[in-house]
Coordinates of C-alpha atoms in Angstrom, one line a residue:
Chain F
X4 CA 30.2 -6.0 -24.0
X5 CA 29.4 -9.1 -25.7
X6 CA 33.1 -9.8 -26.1
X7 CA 33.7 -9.3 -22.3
X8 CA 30.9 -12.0 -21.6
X9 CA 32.8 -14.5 -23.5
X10 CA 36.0 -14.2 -22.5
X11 CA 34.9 -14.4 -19.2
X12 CA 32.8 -17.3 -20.0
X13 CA 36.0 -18.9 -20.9
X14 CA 38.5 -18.2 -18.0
X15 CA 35.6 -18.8 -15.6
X16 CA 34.0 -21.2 -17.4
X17 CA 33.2 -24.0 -14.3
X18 CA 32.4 -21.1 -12.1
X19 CA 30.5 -19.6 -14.7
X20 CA 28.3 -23.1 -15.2
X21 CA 28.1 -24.0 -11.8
X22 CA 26.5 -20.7 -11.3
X23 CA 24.2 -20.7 -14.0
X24 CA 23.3 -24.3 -12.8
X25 CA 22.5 -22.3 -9.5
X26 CA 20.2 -19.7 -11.3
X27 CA 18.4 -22.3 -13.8
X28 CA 17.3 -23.8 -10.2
X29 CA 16.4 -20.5 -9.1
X30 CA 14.5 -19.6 -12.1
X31 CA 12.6 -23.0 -12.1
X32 CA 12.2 -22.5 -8.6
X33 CA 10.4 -18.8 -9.9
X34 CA 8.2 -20.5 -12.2
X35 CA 6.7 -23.1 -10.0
X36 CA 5.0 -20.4 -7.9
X37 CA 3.0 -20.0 -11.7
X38 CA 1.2 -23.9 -11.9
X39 CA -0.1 -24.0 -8.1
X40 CA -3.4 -23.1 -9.4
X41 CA -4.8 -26.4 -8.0
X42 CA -5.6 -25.8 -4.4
X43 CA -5.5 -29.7 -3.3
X44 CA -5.2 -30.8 0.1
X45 CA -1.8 -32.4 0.6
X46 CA -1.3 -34.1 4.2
X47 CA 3.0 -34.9 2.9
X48 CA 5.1 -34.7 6.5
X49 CA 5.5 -31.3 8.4
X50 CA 3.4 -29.3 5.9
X51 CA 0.7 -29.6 8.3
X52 CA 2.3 -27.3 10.8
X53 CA 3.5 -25.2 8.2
X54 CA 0.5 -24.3 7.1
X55 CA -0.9 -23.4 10.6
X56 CA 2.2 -21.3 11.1
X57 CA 1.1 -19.7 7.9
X58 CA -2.3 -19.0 8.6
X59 CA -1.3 -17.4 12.4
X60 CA 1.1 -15.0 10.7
X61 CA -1.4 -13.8 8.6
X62 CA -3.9 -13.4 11.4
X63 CA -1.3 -11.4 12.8
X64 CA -0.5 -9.1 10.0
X65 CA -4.4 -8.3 9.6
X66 CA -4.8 -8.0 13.3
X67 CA -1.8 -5.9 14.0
X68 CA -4.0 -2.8 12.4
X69 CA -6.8 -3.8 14.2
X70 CA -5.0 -3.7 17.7
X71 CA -3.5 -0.5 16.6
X72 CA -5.0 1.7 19.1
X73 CA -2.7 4.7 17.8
X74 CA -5.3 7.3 19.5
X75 CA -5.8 6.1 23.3
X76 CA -2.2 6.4 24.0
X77 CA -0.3 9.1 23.1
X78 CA 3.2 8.1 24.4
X79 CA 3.5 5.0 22.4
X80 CA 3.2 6.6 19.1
X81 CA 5.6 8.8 20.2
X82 CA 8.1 6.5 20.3
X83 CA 7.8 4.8 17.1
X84 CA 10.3 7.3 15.1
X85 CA 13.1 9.2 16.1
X86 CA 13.5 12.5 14.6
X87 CA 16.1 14.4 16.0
X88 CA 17.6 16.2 12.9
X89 CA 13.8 17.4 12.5
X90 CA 15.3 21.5 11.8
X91 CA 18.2 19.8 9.3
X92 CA 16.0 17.5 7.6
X93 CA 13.0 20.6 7.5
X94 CA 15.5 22.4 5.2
X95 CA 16.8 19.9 3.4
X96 CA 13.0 19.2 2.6
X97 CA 13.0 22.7 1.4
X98 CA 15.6 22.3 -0.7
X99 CA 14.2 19.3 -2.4
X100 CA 11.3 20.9 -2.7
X101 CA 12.6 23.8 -4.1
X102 CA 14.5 21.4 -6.5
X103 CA 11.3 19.9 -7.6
X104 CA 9.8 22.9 -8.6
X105 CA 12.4 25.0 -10.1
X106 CA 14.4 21.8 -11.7
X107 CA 13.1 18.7 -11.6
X108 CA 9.5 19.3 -12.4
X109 CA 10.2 21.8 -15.2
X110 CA 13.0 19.4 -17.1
X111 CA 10.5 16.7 -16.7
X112 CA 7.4 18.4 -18.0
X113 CA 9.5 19.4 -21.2
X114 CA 10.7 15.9 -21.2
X115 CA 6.8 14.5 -21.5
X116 CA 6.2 17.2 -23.9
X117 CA 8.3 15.6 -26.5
X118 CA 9.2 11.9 -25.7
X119 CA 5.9 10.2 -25.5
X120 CA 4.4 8.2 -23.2
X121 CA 5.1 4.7 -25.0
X122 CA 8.6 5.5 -25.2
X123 CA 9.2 7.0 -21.1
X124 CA 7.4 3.8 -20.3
X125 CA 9.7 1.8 -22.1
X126 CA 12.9 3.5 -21.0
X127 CA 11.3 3.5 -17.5
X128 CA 11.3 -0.9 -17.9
X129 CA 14.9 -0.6 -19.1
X130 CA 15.8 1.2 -15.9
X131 CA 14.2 -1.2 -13.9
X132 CA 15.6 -4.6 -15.6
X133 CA 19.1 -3.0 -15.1
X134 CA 18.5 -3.0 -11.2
X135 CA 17.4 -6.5 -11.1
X136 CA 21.0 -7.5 -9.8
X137 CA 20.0 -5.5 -6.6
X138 CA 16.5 -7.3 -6.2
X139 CA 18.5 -10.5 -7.0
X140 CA 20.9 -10.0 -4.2
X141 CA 18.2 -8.3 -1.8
X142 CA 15.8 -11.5 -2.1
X143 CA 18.4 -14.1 -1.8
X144 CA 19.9 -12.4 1.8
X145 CA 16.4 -12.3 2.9
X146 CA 15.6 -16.0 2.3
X147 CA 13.2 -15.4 -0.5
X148 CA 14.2 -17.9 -2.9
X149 CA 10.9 -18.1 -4.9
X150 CA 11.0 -14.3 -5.1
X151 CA 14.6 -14.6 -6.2
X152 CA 13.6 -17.0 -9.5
X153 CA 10.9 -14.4 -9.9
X154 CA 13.3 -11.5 -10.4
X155 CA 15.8 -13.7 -12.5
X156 CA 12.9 -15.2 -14.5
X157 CA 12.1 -11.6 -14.8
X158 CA 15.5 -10.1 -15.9
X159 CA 16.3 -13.3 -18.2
X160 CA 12.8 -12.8 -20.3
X161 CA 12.9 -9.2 -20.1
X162 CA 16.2 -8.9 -21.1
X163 CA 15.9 -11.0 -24.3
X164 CA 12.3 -11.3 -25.4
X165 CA 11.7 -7.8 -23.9
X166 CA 14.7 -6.8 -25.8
X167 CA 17.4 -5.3 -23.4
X168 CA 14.6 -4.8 -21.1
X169 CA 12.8 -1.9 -23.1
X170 CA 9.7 -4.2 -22.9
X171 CA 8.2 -5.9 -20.1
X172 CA 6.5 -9.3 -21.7
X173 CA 7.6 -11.5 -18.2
X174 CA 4.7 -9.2 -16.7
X175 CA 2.2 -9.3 -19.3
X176 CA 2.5 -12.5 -21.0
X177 CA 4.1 -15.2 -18.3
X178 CA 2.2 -12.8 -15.4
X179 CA 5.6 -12.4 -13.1
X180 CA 4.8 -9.2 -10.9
X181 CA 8.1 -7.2 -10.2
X182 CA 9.5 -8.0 -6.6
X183 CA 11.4 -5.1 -5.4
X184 CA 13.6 -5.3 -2.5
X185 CA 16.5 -3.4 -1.5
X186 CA 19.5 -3.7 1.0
X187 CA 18.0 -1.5 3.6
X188 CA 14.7 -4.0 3.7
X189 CA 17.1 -6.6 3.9
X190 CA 18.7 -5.1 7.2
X191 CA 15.2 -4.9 8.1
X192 CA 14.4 -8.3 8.1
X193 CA 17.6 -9.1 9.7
X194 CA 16.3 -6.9 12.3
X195 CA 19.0 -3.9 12.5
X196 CA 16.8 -0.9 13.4
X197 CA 15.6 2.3 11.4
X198 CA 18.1 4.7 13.8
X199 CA 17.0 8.5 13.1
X200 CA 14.6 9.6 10.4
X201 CA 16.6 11.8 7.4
X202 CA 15.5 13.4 4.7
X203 CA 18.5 13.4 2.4
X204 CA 19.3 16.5 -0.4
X205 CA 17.9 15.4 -3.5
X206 CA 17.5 11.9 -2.4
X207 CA 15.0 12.6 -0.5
X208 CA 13.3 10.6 2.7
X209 CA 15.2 8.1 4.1
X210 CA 16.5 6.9 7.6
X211 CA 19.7 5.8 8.6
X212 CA 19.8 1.8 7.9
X213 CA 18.0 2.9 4.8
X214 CA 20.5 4.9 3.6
X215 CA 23.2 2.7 4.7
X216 CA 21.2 -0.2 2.3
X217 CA 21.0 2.5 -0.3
X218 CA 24.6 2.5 -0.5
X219 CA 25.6 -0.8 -0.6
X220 CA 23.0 -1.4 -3.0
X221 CA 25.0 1.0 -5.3
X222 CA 27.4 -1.6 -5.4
X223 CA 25.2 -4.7 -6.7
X224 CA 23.7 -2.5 -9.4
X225 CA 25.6 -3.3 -12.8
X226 CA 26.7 0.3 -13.8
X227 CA 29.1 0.7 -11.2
X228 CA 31.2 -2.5 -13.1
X229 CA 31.1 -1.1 -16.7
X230 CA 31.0 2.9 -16.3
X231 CA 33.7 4.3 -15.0
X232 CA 33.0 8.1 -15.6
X233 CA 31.1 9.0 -12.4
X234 CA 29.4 12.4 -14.8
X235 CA 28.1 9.4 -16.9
X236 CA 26.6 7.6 -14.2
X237 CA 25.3 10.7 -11.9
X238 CA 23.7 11.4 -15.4
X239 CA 22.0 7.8 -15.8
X240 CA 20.8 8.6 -12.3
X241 CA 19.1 11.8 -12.9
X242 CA 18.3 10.9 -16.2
X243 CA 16.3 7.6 -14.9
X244 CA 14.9 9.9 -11.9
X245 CA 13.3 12.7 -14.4
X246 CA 11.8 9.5 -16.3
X247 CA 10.2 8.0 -13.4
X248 CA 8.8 11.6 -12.3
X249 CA 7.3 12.1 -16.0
X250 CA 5.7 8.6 -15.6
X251 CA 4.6 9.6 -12.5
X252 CA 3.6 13.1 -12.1
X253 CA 0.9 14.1 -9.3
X254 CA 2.7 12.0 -6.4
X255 CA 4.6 14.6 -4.6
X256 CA 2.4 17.5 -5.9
X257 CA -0.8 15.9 -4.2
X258 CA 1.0 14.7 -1.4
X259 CA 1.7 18.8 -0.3
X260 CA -2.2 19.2 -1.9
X261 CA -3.4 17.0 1.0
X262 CA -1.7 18.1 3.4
X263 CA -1.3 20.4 6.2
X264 CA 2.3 19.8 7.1
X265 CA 3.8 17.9 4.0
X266 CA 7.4 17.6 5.8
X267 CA 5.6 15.2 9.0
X268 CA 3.0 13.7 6.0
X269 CA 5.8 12.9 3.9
X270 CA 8.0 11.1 7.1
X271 CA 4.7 9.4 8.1
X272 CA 4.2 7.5 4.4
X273 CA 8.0 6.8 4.6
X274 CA 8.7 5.0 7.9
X275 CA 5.0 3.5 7.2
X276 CA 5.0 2.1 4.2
X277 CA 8.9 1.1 4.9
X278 CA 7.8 -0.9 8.0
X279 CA 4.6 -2.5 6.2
X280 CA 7.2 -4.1 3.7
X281 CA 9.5 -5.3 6.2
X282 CA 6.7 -6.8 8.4
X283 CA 5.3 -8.5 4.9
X284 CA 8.8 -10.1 4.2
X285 CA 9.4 -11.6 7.7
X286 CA 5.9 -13.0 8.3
X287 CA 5.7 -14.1 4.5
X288 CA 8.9 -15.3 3.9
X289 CA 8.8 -19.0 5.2
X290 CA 5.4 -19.8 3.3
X291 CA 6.8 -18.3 0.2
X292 CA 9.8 -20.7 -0.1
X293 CA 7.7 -23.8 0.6
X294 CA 6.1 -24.6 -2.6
X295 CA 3.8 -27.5 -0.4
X296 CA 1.7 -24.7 2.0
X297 CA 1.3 -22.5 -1.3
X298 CA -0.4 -25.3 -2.5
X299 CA -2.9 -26.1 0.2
X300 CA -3.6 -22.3 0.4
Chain Z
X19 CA -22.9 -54.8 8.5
X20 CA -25.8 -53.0 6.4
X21 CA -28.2 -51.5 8.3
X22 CA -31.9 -52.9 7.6
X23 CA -34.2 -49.9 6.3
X24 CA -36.2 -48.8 8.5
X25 CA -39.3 -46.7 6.7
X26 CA -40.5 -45.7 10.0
X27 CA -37.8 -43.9 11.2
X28 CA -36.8 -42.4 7.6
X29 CA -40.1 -40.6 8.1
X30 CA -39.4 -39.5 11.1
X31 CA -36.5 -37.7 10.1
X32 CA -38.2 -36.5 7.0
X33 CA -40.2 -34.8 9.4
X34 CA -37.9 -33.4 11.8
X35 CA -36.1 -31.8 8.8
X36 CA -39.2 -30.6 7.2
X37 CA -39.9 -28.7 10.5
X38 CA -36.1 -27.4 10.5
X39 CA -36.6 -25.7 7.6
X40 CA -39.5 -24.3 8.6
X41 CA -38.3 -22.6 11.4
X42 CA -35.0 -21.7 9.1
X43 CA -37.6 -20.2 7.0
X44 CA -39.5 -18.3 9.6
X45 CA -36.1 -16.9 11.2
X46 CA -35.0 -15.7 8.0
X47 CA -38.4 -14.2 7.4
X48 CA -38.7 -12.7 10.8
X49 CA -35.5 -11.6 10.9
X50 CA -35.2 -7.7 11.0
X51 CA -31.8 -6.5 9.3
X52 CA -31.0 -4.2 12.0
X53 CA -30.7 -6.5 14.7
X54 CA -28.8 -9.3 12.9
X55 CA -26.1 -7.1 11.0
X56 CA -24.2 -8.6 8.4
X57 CA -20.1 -8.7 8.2
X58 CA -18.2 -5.6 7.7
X59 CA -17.6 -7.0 3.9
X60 CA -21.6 -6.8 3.5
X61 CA -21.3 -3.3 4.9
X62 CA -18.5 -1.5 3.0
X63 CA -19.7 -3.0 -0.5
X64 CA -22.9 -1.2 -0.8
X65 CA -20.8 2.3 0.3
X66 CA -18.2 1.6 -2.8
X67 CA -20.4 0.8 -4.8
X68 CA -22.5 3.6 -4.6
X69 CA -19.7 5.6 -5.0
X70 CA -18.8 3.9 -8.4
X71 CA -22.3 4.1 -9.4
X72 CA -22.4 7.8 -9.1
X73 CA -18.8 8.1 -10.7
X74 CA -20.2 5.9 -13.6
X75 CA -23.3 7.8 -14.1
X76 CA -23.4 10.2 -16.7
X77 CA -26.5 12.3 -15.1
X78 CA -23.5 13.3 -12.9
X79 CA -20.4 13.4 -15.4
X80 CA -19.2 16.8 -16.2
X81 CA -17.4 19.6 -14.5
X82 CA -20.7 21.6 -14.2
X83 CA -22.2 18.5 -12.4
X84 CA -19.6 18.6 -10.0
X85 CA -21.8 19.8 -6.8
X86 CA -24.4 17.8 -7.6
X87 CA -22.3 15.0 -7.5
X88 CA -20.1 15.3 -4.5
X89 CA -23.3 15.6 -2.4
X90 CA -24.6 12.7 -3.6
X91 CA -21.2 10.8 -3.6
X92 CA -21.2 12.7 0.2
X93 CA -24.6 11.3 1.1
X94 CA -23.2 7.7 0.4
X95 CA -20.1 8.6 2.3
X96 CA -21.3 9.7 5.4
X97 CA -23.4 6.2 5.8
X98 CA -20.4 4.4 5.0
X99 CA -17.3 6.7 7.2
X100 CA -17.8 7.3 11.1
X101 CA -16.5 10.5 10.7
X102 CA -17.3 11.3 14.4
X103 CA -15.2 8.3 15.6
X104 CA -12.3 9.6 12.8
X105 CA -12.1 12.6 14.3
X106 CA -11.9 11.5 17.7
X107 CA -8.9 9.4 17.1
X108 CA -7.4 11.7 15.0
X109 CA -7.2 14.3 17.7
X110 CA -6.2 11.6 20.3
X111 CA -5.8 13.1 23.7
X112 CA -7.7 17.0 22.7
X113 CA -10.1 15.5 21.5
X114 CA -10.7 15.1 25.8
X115 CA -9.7 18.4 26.4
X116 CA -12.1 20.4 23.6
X117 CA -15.7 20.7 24.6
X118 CA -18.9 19.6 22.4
X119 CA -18.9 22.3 20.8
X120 CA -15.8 22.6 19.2
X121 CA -15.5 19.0 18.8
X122 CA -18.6 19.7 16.2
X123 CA -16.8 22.1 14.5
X124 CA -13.5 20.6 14.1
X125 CA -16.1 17.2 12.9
X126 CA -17.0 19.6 10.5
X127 CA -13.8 20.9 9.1
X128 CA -11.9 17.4 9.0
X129 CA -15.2 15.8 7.0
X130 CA -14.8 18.6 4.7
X131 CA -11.0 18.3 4.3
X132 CA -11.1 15.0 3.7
X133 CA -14.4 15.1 1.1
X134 CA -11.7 17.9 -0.7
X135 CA -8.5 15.7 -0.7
X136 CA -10.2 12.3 -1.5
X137 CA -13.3 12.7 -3.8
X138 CA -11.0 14.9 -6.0
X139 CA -8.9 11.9 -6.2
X140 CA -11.9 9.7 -6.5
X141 CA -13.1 12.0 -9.9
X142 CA -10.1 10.4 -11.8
X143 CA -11.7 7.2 -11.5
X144 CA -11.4 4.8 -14.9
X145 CA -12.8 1.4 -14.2
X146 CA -11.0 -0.2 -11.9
X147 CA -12.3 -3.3 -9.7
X148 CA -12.5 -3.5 -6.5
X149 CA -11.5 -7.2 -4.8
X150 CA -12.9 -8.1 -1.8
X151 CA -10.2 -10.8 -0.3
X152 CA -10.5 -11.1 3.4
X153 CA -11.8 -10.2 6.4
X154 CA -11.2 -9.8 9.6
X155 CA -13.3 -9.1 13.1
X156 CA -11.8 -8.4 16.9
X157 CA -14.3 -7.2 19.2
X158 CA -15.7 -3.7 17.9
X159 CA -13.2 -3.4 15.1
X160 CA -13.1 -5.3 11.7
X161 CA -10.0 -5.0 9.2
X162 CA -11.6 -5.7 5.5
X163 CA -8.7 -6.2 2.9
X164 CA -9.5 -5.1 -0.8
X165 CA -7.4 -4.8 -3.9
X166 CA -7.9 -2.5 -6.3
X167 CA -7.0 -4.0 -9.9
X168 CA -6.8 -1.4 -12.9
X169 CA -5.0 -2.6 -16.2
X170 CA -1.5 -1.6 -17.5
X171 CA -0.6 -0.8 -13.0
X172 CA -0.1 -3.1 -10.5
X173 CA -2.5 -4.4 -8.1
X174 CA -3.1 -1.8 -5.2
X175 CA -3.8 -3.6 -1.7
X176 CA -6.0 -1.4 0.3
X177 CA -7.4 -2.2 3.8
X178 CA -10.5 -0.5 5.5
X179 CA -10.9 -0.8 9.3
X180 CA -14.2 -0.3 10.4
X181 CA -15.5 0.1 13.6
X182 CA -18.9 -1.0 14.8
X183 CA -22.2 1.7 15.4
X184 CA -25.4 1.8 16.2
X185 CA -25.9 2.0 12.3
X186 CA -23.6 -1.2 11.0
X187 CA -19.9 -1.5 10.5
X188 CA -18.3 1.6 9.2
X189 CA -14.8 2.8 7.7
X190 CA -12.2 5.1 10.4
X191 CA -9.4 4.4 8.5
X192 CA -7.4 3.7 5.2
X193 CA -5.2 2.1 5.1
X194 CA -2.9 1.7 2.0
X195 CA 0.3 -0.5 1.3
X196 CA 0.9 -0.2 5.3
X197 CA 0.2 3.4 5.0
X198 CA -2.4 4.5 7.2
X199 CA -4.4 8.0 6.1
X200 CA -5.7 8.3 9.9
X201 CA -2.3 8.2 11.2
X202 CA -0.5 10.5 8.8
X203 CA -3.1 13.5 9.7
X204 CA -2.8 12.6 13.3
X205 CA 1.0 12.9 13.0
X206 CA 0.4 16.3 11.4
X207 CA -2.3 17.7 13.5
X208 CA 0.2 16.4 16.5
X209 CA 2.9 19.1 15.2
X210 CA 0.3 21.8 14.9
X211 CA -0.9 21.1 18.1
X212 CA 2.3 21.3 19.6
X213 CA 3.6 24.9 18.1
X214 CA 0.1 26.1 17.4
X215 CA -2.3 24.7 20.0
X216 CA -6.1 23.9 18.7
X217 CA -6.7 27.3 17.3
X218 CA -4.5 27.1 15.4
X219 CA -5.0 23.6 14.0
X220 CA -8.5 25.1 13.2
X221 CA -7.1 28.0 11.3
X222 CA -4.8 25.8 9.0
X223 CA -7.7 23.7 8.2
X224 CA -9.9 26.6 7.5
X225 CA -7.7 27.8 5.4
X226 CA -7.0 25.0 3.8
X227 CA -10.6 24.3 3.5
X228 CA -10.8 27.8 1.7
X229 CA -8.0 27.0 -0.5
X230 CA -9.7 23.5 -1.9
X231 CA -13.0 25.8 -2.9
X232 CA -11.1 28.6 -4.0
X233 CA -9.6 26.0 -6.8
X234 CA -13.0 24.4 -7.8
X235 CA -14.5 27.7 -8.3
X236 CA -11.7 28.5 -10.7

C-alpha cells in the first residue's frame, strides 16, 4: 500500500501538493475552532449581523419544540411521514429482527465473550477512521468547512499517532469530537425530501433519499478502491456491524422492551432523530464556518 | 468640564438608594415563593437532583431496596412530570372522546409504563453530570436544554419541555438528540388506536405493565 502512495505521489505529484495544500488549510481551518476560548467582543465589518442571524436561528431550533403542538391537531402529524410499504417494511422488520436474535446477537455475544472490551473498542475506532473519507466528502458538500478540518484533523492524528486509527488520541488528547455526516444528510440539507419510509433487510431503517445517500456513500468509503473481492468486503461489513453491536448491546433490545409497537417506535426515532440532524446542519452551518461569530458567542 | 461636588445632593442620593434597598429587602423578604415562581431551570434542577440523590444513596442501593427506592425516586417524579398533561397529549384527540374515568385509569397505566421503562434505565446510573445550558420560555411552555456528560462517551444533548401548573414548571416531554419520547408513544398508541380502538390500547399496556413486574419479581 505504501508503494501505491508513492508512485502516485510521483505521477500526480502537483495535483497531489496542491491538494494537500487544500487539506493543510482545511485542517488549520479544524483547529482554529480549538483556541476561541476568549469570548471578546469583536465589532470587525458584517459580523454584527452575523451574529444576530446566529442567535435567531437558535431561537428557532429551541422554539421549534416549543411550538410543536403535535397533540391538538391530529392531521398535521399525519403528514409528516409517508409510510406506504408499512406491510413490506413490517416483515422485513421481522426479518431483521429475527436476524438479530438468531444471528447477530448470538455471533456477537460469543464475540464479547472472547475479544475484550479494550480491543472491540479499538477495532470499533479503526472502523470509524476508515470512513472518514465519507464524513470528509459529506461535510464539504454541505458547506461545513470547519467540520471538514475537524474530520481530516481527526483522520490525520488518528491515523498516525492513533496508529492506523486503532486509537482515538485526536478525541482525548487535542479534544476533536467526531463529526458524522453522511450523503443522505447531505441531500437533506440540499433539501431533496425523505420520499417513503423503508425498513431495509438487514440494513435496517431507512427512507428513500437515505438509502439513495447510503449508496453513494459506498463509493467515497476507501474499501471500495483497494478490495476488490466483494466476500472480503461484505465480510468487513458484517464483521464491523457485529463489533459495533458488541460495543453496543441493550439498544435494539430495550428499544422492543419499551415499547408497545417496536416497528412504529423504531420509524419514529428514525425519521426523528434524521430530521433533528438535518435541521442542526442547516441552521448551524453558516455560524460554524465563520470563525468571527464563534468568537463573540 | 468637571462637575463641582455637590455634598448636598450626594446625600441625597445616598438616601434614595439606602431606601431602594430597603424596599429590595422587604420585597425579597415578603415575597412568598408560590406567587413569584422561578425559571423552569430553577424548577427541573431540584427534580434531577433528587433523583441523583436517591440513586447515590446507599440506604437505597441494592436489589432488595429496589421498592423502596422507586417510590421515593416516584415521589420526586411526580412533583417534577405533569403526567396528567402527558397523558393528554399523548392520546391527542381520545383523550376528548374518553370520559373522566377512564382518562384516570389510562393516567394510571401510562405513569406506570413509563416509571417501568425509564427508572430501570435510570438504575444504571454511574456519575454522570448533568449541564444546564439554556433556556427557553413561550407563553405556558419552556424548552430547558441539558447535556448529560459521562467519561469515555460523548456528550448526550437532552431537552425537557415543561409546561406551566398551578404547582411550578413541570417536564411533558423528552426530548433526546431530536428524538422526542412523547411523540414516539403517541405514534404507537395512534396505531393501536386505529386497529384496536382504546380497549385495546388499555389491554397492551396492562399487559405490558404485567410483563415489567413479572421481570422484577424474578
Amino acid at each position: 500500500m505504501l508503494n501505491t502512495f508513492s508512485t502516485l505521489m510521483k505521477t500526480y505529484n502537483r495535483h497531489t501538493l496542491l491538494l494537500l495544500l487544500v487539506l493543510t488549510g482545511l485542517t488549520c481551518f479544524g483547529c482554529a475552532k480549538q483556541d476561541t476560548s476568549t469570548h471578546e467582543m469583536q465589532n470587525t465589518d458584517g459580523s454584527e449581523i452575523n451574529t444576530a442571524t446566529v442567535v435567531d436561528e437558535r431561537v428557532d431550533e429551541m422554539d421549534m419544540l416549543l411550538s410543536d403542538d403535535f397533540f391538538e391537531n391530529d392531521s398535521v402529524s399525519d403528514d409528516k411521514y409517508y409510510d406506504p410499504l408499512e406491510p413490506v417494511n413490517r416483515i422485513f422488520f421481522e426479518f431483521n429482527d429475527k436476524l438479530y436474535y438468531w444471528v447477530l446477537n448470538p455471533v456477537s455475544n460469543a464475540y464479547s465473550a472472547v475479544v475484550p472490551f479494550d480491543i472491540r473498542y479499538s477495532i470499533g475506532n479503526f472502523v470509524n477512521n476508515l470512513s472518514a473519507p465519507i464524513r470528509l466528502v459529506n461535510n464539504v458538500l454541505q458547506w461545513k468547512i470547519k467540520d471538514a478540518g475537524i474530520v481530516l484533523s481527526r483522520f490525520l492524528i488518528n491515523s498516525t499517532l492513533g496508529v492506523y486509527g486503532f486509537g482515538d488520541p485526536a478525541w482525548v488528547e487535542f479534544n476533536l469530537e467526531p463529526k458524522p455526516e453522511d450523503f443522505g444528510q447531505t441531500l437533506g440539507v440540499w433539501g431533496v425530501g425523505e420520499g417513503i419510509y423503508l425498513c431495509l433487510p438487514i440494513l435496517g431503517p431507512s427512507n428513500l433519499r437515505d438509502a439513495g445517500g447510503f449508496a453513494v456513500d459506498a463509493y467515497t468509503h476507501p474499501m471500495v478502491y483497494f478490495v476488490d473481492d466483494i466476500l472480503l468486503s461484505a465480510g468487513y461489513y458484517s464483521g464491523s456491524r457485529v463489533n459495533l453491536l458488541s460495543l453496543n448491546p441493550d439498544v435494539y433490545e430495550e428499544l422492543k422492551k419499551y415499547s408497545l409497537d417496536p416497528y412504529i417506535s423504531m420509524r419514529q426515532v428514525y425519521l426523528d432523530y434524521r430530521r433533528a440532524k438535518i435541521h442542526d446542519t442547516r441552521s448551524r452551518v453558516r455560524s460554524d464556518n465563520e470563525l468571527s461569530s464563534e468568537l463573540q458567542k | 468640564m468637571s462637575c463641582p461636588v455637590n455634598f448636598k445632593s450626594e446625600k441625597i442620593v445616598m438616601k434614595i438608594s439606602r431606601f431602594f434597598y430597603l424596599v429590595l429587602f422587604l420585597f425579597f423578604l415578603g415575597g412568598t415563593p408560590g406567587i413569584a415562581s422561578p425559571g423552569p431551570t430553577e424548577d427541573l434542577k431540584p427534580t434531577l437532583q433528587g433523583m441523583i440523590d436517591i440513586l447515590c444513596d446507599p440506604a437505597f442501593s441494592g436489589n432488595e431496596k429496589r421498592d423502596v427506592r422507586r417510590e421515593k425516586i416516584m415521589d420526586v417524579v411526580s412533583r417534577g412530570f405533569d403526567f396528567r398533561e402527558m397523558s393528554k397529549l399523548v392520546l391527542g384527540r381520545t383523550w376528548r372522546k374518553i370520559d373522566s374515568q377512564q382518562r384516570e385509569y389510562f393516567e394510571q397505566l401510562f405513569t406506570r409504563l413509563l416509571e417501568n421503562a425509564y427508572i430501570g434505565k435510570l438504575e444504571k446510573y454511574t456519575g454522570q453530570e448533568i449541564i444546564y445550558k439554556d433556556e427557553r420560555i413561550k407563553g405556558k411552555k419552556a424548552a430547558v436544554s441539558t447535556v448529560v456528560q459521562s467519561v469515555g462517551t460523548p456528550p448526550l444533548p437532552v431537552t425537557y419541555v415543561m409546561t406551566k401548573t398551578s404547582s411550578g414548571w413541570q417536564v411533558y416531554d423528552i426530548n433526546i438528540e431530536g428524538v422526542s419520547l412523547l411523540r414516539n408513544y403517541r405514534e404507537q398508541f395512534k396505531s393501536i388506536l386505529r386497529k384496536e380502538k382504546f380497549d385495546g390500547l388499555i389491554k397492551v399496556l396492562e399487559d405490558k405493565n404485567t410483563y415489567f413486574d413479572g421481570e422484577a419479581t424474578k
